[in-house]
Tab-separated table of C-alpha atoms in Angstrom:
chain	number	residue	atom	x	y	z
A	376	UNK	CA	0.000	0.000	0.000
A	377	UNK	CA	1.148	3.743	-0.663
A	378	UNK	CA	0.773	6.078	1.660
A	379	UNK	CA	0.981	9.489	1.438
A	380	UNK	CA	-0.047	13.053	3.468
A	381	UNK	CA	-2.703	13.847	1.215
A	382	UNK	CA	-4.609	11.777	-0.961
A	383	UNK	CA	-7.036	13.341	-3.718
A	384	UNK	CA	-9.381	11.479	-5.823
A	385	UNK	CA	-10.617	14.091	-8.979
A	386	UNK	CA	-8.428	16.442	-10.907
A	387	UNK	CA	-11.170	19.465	-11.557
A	388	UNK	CA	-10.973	22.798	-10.115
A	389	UNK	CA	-11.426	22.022	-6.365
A	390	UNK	CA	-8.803	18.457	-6.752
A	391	UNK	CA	-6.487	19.855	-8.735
A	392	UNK	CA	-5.905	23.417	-6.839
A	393	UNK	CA	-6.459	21.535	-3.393
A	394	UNK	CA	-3.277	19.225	-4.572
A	395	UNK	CA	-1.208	22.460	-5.802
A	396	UNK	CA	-1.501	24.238	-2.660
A	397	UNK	CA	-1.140	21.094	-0.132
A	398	UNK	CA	2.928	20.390	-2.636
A	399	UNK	CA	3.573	23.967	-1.457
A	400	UNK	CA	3.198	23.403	2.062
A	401	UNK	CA	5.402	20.691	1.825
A	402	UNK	CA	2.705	17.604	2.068
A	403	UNK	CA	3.458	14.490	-0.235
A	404	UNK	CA	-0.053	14.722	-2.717
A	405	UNK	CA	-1.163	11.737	-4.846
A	406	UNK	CA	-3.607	13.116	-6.920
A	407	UNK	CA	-6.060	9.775	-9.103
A	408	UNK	CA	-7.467	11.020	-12.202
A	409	UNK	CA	-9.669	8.558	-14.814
A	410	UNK	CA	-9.610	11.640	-17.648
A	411	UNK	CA	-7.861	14.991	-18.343
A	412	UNK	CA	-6.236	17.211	-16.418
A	413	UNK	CA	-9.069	20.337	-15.223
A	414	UNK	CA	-12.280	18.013	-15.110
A	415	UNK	CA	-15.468	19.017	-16.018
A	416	UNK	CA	-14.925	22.495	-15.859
A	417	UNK	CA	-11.579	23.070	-18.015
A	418	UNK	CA	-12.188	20.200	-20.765
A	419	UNK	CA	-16.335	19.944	-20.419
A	420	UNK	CA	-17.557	23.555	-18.705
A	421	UNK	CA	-16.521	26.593	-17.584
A	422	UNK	CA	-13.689	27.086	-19.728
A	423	UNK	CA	-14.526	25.530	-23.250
A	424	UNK	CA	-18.171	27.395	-22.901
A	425	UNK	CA	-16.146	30.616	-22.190
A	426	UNK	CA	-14.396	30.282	-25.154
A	427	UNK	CA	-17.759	29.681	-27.139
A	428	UNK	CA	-19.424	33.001	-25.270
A	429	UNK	CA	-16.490	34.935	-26.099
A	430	UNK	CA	-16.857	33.869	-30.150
A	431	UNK	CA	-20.341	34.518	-29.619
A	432	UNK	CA	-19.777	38.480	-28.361
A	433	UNK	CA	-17.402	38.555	-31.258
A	434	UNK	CA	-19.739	38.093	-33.646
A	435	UNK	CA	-22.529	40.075	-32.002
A	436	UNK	CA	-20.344	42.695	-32.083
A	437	UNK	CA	-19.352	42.357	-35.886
A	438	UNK	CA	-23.050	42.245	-36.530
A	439	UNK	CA	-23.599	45.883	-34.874
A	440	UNK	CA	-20.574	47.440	-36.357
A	441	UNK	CA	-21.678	49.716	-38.040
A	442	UNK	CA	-23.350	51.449	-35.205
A	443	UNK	CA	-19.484	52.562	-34.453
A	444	UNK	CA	-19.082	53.726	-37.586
A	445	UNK	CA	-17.094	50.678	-39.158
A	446	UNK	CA	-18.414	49.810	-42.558
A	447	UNK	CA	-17.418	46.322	-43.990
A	448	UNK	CA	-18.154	46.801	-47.517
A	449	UNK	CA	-15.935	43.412	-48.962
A	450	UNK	CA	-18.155	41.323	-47.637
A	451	UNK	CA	-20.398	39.909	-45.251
A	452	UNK	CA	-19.373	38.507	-41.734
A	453	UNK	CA	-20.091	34.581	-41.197
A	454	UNK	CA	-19.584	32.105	-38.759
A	455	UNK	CA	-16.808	29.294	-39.323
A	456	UNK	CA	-18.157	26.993	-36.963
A	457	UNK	CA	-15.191	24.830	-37.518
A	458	UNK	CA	-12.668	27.297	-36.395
A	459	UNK	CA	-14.786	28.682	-33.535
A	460	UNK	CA	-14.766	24.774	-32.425
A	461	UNK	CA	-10.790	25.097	-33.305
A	462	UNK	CA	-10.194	28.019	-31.002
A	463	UNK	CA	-12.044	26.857	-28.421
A	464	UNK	CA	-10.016	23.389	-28.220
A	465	UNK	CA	-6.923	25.505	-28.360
A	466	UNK	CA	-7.822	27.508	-25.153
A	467	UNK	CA	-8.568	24.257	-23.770
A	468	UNK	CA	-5.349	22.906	-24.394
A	469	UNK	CA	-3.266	25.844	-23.257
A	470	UNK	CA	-5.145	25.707	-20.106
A	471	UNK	CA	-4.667	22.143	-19.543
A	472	UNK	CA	-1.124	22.208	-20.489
A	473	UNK	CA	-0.880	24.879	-17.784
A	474	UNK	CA	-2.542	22.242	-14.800
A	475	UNK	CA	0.196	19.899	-15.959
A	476	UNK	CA	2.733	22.316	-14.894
A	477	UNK	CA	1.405	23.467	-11.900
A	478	UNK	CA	1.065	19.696	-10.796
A	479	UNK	CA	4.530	19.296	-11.034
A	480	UNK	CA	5.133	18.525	-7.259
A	481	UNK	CA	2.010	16.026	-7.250
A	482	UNK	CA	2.438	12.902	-7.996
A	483	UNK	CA	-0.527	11.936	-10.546
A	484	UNK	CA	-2.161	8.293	-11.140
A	485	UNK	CA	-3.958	8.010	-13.819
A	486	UNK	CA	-6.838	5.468	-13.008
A	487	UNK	CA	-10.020	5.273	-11.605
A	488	UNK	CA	-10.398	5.677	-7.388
A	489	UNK	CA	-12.095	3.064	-6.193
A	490	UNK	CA	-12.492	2.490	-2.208
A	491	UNK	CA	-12.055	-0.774	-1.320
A	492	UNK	CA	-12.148	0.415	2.880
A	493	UNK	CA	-13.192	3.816	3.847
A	494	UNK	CA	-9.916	4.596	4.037
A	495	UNK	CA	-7.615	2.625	1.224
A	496	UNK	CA	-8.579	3.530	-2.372
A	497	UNK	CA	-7.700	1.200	-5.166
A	498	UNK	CA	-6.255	2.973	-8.757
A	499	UNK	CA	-4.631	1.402	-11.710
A	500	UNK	CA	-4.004	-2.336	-9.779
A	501	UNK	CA	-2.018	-0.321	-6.438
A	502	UNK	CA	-3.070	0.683	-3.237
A	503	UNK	CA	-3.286	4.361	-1.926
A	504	UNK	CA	-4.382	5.678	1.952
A	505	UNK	CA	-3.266	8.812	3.229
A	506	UNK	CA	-3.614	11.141	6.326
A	507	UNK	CA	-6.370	12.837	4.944
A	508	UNK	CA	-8.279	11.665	1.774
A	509	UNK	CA	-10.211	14.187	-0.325
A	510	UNK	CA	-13.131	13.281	-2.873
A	511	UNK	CA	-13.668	15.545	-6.066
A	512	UNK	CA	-15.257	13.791	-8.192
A	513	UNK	CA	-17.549	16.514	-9.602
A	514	UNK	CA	-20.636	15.574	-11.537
A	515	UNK	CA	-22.071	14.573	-14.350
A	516	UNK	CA	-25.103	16.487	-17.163
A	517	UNK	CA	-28.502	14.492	-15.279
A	518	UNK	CA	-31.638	13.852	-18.117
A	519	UNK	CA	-35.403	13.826	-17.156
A	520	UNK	CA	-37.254	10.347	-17.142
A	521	UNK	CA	-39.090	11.073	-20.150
A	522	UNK	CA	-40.013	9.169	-23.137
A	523	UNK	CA	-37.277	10.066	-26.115
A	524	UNK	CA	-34.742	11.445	-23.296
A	525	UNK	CA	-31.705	9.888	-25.101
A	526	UNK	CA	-32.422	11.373	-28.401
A	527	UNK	CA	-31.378	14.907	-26.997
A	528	UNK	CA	-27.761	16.070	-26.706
A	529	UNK	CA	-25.726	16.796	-22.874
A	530	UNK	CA	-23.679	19.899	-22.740
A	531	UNK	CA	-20.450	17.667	-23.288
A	532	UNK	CA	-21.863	16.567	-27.000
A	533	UNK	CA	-22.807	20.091	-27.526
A	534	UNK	CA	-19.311	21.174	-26.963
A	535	UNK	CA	-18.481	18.549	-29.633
A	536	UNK	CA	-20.717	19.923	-32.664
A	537	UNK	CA	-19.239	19.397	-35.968
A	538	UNK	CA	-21.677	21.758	-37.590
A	539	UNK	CA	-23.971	23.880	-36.303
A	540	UNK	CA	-27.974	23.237	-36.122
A	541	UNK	CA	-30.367	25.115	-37.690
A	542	UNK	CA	-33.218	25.279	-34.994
A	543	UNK	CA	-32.553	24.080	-31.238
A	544	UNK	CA	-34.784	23.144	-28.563
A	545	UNK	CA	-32.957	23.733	-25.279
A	546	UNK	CA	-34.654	22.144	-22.157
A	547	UNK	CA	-33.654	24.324	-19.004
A	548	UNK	CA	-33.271	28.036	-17.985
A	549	UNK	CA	-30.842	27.628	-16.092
A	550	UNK	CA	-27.351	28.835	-16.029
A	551	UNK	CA	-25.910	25.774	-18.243
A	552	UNK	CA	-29.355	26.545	-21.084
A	553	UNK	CA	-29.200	29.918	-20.825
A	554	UNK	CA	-25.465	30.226	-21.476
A	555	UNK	CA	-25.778	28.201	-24.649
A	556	UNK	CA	-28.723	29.685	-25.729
A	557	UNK	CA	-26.874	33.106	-25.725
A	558	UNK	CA	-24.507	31.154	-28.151
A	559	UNK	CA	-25.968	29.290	-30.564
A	560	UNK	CA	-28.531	32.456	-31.273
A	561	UNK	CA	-25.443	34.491	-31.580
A	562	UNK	CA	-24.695	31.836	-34.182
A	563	UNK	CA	-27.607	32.355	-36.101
A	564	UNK	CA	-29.326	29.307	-34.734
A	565	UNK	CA	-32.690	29.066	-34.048
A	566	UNK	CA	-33.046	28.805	-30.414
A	567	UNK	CA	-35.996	27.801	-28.156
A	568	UNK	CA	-35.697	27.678	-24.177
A	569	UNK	CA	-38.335	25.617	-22.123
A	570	UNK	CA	-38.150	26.211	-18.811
A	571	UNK	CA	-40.443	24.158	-15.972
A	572	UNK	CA	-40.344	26.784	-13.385
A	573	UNK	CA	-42.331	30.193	-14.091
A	574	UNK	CA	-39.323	32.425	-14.185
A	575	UNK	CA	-35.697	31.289	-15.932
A	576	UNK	CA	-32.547	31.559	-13.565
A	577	UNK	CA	-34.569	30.110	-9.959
A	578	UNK	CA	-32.123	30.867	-7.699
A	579	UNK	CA	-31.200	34.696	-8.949
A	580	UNK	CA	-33.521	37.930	-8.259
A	581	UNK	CA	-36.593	37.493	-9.934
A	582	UNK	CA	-36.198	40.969	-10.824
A	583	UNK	CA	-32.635	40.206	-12.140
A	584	UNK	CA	-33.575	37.439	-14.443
A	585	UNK	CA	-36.558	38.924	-15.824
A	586	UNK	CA	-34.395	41.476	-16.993
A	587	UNK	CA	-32.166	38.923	-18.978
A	588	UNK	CA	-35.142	37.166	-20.261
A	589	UNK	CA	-36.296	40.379	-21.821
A	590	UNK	CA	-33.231	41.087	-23.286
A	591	UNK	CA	-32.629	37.443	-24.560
A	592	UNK	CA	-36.080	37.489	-26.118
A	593	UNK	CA	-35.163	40.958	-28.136
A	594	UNK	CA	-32.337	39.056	-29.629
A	595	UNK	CA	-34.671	36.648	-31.197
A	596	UNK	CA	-34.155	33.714	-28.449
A	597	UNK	CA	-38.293	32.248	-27.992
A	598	UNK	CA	-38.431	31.261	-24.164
A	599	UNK	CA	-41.227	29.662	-22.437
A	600	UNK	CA	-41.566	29.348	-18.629
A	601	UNK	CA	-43.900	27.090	-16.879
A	602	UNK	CA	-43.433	24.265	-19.466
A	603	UNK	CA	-43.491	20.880	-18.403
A	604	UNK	CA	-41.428	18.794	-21.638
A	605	UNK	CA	-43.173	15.191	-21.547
A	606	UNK	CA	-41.527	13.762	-24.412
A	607	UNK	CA	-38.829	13.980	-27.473
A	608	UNK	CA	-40.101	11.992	-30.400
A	609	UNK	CA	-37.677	11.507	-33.912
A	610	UNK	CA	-39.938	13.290	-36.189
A	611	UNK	CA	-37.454	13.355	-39.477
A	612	UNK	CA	-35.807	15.010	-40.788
A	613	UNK	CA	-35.734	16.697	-36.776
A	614	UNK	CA	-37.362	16.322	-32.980
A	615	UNK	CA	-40.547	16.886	-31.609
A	616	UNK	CA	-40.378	18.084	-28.350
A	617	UNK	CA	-43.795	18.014	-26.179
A	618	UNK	CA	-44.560	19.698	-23.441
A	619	UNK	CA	-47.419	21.032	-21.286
A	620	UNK	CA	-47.915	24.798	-20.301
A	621	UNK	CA	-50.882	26.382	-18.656
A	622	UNK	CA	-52.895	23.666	-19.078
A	623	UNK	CA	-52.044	23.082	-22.707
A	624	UNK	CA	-50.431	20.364	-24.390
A	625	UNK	CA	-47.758	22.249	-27.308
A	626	UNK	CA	-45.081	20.745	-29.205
A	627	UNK	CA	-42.306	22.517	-30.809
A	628	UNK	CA	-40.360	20.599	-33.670
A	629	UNK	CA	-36.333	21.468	-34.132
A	630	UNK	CA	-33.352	19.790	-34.892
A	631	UNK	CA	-31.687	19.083	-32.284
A	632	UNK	CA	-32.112	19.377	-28.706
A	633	UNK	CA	-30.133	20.577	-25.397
A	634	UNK	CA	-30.766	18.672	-22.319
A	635	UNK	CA	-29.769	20.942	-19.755
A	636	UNK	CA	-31.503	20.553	-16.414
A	637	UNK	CA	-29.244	20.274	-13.866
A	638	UNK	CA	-26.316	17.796	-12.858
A	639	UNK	CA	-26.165	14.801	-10.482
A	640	UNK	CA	-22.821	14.073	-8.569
A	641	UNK	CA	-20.512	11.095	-9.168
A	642	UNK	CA	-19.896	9.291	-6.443
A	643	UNK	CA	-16.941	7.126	-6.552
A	644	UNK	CA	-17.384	3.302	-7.019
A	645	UNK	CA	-16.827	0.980	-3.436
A	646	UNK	CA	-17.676	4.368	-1.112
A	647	UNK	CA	-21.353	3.710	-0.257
A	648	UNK	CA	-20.950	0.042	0.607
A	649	UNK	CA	-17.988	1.806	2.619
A	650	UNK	CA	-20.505	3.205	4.910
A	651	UNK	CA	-20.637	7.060	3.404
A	652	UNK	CA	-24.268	8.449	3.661
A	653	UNK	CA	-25.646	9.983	0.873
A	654	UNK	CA	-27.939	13.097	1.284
A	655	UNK	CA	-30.403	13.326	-1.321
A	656	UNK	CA	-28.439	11.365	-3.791
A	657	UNK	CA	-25.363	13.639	-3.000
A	658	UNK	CA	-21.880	12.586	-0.147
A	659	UNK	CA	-23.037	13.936	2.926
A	660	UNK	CA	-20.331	16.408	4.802
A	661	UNK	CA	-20.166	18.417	8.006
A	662	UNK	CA	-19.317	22.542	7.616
A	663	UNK	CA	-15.612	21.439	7.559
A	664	UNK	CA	-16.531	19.226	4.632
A	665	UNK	CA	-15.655	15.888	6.732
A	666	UNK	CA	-17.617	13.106	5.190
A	667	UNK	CA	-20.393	11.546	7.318
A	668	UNK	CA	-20.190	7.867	8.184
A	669	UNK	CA	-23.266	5.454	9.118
A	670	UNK	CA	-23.266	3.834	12.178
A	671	UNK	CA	-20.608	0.846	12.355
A	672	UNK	CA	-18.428	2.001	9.896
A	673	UNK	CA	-15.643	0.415	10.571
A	674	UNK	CA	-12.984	2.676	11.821
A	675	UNK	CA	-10.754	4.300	9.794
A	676	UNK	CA	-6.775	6.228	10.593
A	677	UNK	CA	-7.786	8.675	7.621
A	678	UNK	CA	-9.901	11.965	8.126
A	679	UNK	CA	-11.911	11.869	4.519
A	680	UNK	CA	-13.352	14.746	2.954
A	681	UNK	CA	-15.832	15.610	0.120
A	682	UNK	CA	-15.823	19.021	-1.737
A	683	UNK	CA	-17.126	20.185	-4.696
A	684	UNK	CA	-20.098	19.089	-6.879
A	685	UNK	CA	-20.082	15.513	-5.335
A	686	UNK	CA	-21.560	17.298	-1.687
A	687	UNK	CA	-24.080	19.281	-3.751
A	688	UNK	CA	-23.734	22.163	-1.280
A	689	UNK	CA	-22.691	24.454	-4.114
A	690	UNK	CA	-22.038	23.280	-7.382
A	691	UNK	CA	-19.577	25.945	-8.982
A	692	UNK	CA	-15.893	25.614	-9.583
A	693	UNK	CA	-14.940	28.222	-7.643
A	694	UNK	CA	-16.741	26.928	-4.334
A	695	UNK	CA	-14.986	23.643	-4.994
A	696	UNK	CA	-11.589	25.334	-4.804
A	697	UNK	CA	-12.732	27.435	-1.435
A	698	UNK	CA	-13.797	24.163	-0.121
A	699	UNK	CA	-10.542	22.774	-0.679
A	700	UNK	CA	-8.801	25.330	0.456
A	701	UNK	CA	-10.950	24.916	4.076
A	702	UNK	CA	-10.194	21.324	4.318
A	703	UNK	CA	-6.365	22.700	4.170
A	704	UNK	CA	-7.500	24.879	6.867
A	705	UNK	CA	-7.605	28.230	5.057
A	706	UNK	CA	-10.086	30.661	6.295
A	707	UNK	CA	-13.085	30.944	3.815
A	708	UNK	CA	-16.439	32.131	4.386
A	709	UNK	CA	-18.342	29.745	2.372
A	710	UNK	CA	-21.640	31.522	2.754
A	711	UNK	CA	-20.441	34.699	0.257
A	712	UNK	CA	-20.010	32.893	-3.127
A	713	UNK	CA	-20.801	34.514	-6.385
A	714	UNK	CA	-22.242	32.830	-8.991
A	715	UNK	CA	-22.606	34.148	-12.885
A	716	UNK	CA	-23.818	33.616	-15.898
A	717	UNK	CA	-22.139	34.460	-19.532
A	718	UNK	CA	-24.895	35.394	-21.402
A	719	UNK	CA	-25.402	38.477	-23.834
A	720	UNK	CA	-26.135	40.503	-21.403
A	721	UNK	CA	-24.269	38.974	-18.441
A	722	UNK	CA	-25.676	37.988	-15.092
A	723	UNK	CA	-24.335	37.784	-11.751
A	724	UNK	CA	-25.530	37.361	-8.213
A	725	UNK	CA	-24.079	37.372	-4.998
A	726	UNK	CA	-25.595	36.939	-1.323
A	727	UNK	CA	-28.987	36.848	-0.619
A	728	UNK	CA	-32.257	37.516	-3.266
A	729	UNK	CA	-34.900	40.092	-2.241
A	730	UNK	CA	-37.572	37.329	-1.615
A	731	UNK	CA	-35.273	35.517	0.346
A	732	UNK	CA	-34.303	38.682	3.021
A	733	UNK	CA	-37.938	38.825	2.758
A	734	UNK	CA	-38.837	35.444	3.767
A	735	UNK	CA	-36.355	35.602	6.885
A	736	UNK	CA	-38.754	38.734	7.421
A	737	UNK	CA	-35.710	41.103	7.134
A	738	UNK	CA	-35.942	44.854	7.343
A	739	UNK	CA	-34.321	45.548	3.797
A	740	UNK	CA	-33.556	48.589	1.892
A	741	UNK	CA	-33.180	47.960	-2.209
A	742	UNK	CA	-31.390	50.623	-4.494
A	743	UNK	CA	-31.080	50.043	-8.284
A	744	UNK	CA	-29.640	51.714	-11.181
A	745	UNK	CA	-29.591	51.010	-14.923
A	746	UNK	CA	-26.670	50.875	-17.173
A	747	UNK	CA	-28.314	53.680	-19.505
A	748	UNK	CA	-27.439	55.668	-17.114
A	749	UNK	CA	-23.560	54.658	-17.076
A	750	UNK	CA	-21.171	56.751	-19.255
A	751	UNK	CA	-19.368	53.832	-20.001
A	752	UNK	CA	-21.966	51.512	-20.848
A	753	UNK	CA	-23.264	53.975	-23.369
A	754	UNK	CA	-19.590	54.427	-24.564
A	755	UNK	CA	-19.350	50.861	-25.377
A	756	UNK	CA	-23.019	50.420	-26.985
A	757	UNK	CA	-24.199	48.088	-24.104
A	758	UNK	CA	-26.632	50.050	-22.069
A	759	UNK	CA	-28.893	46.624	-21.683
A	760	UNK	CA	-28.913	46.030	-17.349
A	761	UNK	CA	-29.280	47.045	-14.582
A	762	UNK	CA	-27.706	46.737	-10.826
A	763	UNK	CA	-29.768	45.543	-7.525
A	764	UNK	CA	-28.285	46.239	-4.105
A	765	UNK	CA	-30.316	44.736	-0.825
A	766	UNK	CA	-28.737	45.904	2.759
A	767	UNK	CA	-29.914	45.628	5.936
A	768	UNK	CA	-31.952	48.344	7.472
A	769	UNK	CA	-31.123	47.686	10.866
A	770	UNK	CA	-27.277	46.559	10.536
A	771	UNK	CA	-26.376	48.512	7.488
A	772	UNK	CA	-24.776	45.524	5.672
A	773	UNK	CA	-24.800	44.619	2.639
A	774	UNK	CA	-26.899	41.312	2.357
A	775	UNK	CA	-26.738	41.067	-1.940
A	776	UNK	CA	-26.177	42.574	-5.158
A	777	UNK	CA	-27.754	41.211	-8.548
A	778	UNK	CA	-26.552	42.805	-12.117
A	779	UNK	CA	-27.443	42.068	-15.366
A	780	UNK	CA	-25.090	43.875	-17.785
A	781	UNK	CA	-22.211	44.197	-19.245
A	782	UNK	CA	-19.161	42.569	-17.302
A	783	UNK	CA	-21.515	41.567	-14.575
A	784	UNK	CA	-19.329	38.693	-13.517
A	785	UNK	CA	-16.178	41.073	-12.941
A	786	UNK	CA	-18.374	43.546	-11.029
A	787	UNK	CA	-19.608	41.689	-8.787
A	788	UNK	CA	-16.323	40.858	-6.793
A	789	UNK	CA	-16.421	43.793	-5.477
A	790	UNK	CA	-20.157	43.410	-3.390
A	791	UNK	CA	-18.680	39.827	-2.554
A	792	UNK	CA	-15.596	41.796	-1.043
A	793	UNK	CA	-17.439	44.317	1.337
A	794	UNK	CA	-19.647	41.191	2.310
A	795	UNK	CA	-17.113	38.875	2.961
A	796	UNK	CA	-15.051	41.256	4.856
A	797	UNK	CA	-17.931	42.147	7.158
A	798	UNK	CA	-18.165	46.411	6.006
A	799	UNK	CA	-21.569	48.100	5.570
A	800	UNK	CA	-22.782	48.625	2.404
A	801	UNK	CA	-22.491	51.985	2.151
A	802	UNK	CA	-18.906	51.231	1.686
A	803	UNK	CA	-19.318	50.766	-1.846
A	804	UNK	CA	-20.564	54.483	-2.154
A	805	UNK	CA	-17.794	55.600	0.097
A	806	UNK	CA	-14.943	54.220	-2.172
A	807	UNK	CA	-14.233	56.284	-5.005
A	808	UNK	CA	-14.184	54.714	-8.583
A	809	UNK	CA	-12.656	55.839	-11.428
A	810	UNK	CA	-14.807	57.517	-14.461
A	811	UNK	CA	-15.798	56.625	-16.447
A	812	UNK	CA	-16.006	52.979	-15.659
A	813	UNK	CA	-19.118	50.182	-15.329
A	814	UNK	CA	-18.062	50.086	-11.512
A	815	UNK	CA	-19.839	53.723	-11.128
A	816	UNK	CA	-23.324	51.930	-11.760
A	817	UNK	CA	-22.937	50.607	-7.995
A	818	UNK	CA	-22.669	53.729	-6.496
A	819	UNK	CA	-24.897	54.799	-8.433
A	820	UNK	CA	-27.678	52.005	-6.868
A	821	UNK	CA	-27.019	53.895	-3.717
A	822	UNK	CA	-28.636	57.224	-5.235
């Protein structure tokens, strides 16, 4: 058996990070791996569909340029699909290439961790154990139980596209759905959300989201809320999705179609007959993200941990990292974590929604402002948004900040600052930001 100080089954975002920062305080990492370097989120995810947003703005941009004054008058602007799909396996590459290297004081197995105890793991025909063991085994795209399920594409085959459709049904307003959608009509596809719940984007301001939905459907992109999909059907030379909504059976016929509603964890093979517990199909873990055990488990010299996706307690890739980084015994408050989404206009949320303060029966105080009213935002010819702060009336903290706009992802780190660090909202106002910039549409929420 090989032992080592830390032992880390998954190389995405929260595994592979965890493993760089245990090497540089001098721990021996083994780090087990079944697929590429990055995980979900560099080879399937984050970064690949980055790539695709950013070709997306590109062209969005080429399609309005003439509102700058630039005049193409050789010829017309189209999408190469193949070399968007080039460029995007090229970032992908780089990126992995540059996990590699940072892995250098790890050493990697390449293998699938099984646990054959709940504290020895079996990879690639040897033995590992160590001091503390950490699962990050992410997840994997989930499907609904319906009739013709298997005839629609996951976000991993999307990212694989060898040409693009010409109409697409995408099943899901949620981050994953919504993200592609943004693409693909960008692309000149014909896009079509259908979204179960009665607003898209649940857990963001309802405010916040309707605000994107508007400004998704003005681009062309049909979506319909409070649709129940019962079936895909082959209906050649496409798919015929049905559905029910308010009351009424429809059916929409396309191409191809995006299952997008949600992701389930992956759980590694040997761990529940270990005795782990399993909390609504995801690893159950205490605050410190120590795995729970059933009664007579037998005992075990390891202290074994579960971050990331696989403890559904947040799935991004940046709260797998943080949760990591706990488990090392960093100090992160893993209550403040923003989330966004790359559409055309961008989204991003961090803290707590208006309906939730609302439900705790906070005293709340709301200030918005609207990127029509930023210099910069008009500068730039994106004056689509708008910015939501929420503090507390009695405390004066800030308790969450929703945007939809232009580099809504970026601005938001600044809200997720003041939070974290405990300072009343009004320090936002207090600060003073350079003009003309997007950041002046937070103070500006204040007014």
């Amino acid at each position: 058996m090989k032992s080592s100080d830390l032992l880390i089954i998954g190389a995405g975002p929260g595994g592979y990070e965890t493993a760089v920062h245990g090497a540089a305080r001098g721990l021996s990492v083994t780090l087990i791996e079944k697929g590429e370097l990055g995980g979900t989120c560099l080879n399937r995810g984050c970064i690949p569909t980055k790539a695709l947003c950013r070709s997306a703005e590109v062209a969005l941009t080429v399609a309005e340029a003439s509102e700058f004054g630039i005049v193409n008058t050789d010829n017309t602007p189209q999408v190469d699909f193949e070399a968007v799909m080039a460029r995007k396996d090229k970032v992908v590459s780089e990126l992995r290439e540059g996990v590699a290297t940072l892995l250098s004081g790890v050493s990697i197995i390449r293998g699938e961790g099984r646990f054959i105890s709940p504290c020895e793991v079996e990879a690639g025909g040897e033995t590992y154990t160590a001091g503390r063991i950490i699962i990050a085994t992410g997840s994997a795209p989930s499907a609904l139980g319906i009739p013709g399920s298997e005839l629609a594409m996951t976000s991993d085959e999307i990212l694989s596209l060898d040409k693009l459709p010409h109409s697409l049904a995408i099943i899901g307003g949620g981050v994953i759905g919504l993200e592609f959608a943004s693409v693909m009509s960008a692309f000149g596809v014909d896009v079509t959300v259908l979204e179960y719940c009665k607003e898209i984007l649940p857990p963001f301001d309802a405010e916040v989201a309707k605000r994107l939905r508007m400004s998704l459907k003005k681009r062309g992109i049909s979506i319909i809320t409070d649709a129940l999909v019962t079936s895909i059907e082959r209906n050649e030379p496409g798919l015929t999705v049905s559905y029910e909504s308010k009351g009424k059976e429809k059916q929409t016929t396309v191409e191809s179609v995006l299952m997008a509603v949600g992701r389930r964890p992956v759980i590694p093979k040997g761990l529940v007959e270990a005795g782990a517990i399993l909390d609504r199909g995801f690893l159950k873990v205490d605050d410190s993200m120590r795995l729970q055990w059933n009664e007579g488990t037998a005992p075990c010299s390891s202290e074994v941990y579960a971050i990331g996706d696989v403890n559904g307690k947040c799935m991004l890739a940046h709260a797998a990292t943080a949760q990591g980084e706990t488990v090392l015994g960093e100090d992160r408050n893993l209550d403040i974590i923003p989330s966004a989404v790359f559409t055309v206009p961008e989204c991003a949320m961090v803290g707590l929604t208006e309906n939730q303060c609302l439900a705790l029966g906070l005293n709340i105080k709301t200030g918005r402002s609207t990127f029509r009213a930023n210099g910069k935002a008009v500068a730039m010819g994106e004056t689509d948004g708008m910015v939501k702060i929420i503090s507390d009336t009695d405390s004066g903290l800030l308790l969450g900040c929703h945007i939809c706009g232009p580099h809504a992802a970026d601005l938001v780190a600044e809200a997720a600052s003041v939070m974290t660090a405990g300072l009343p909202a009004s320090s936002i106002r207090k600060a003073i930001h350079a003009h003309p910039t997007l950041s002046e549409a937070l103070i500006a929420a204040f007014s």
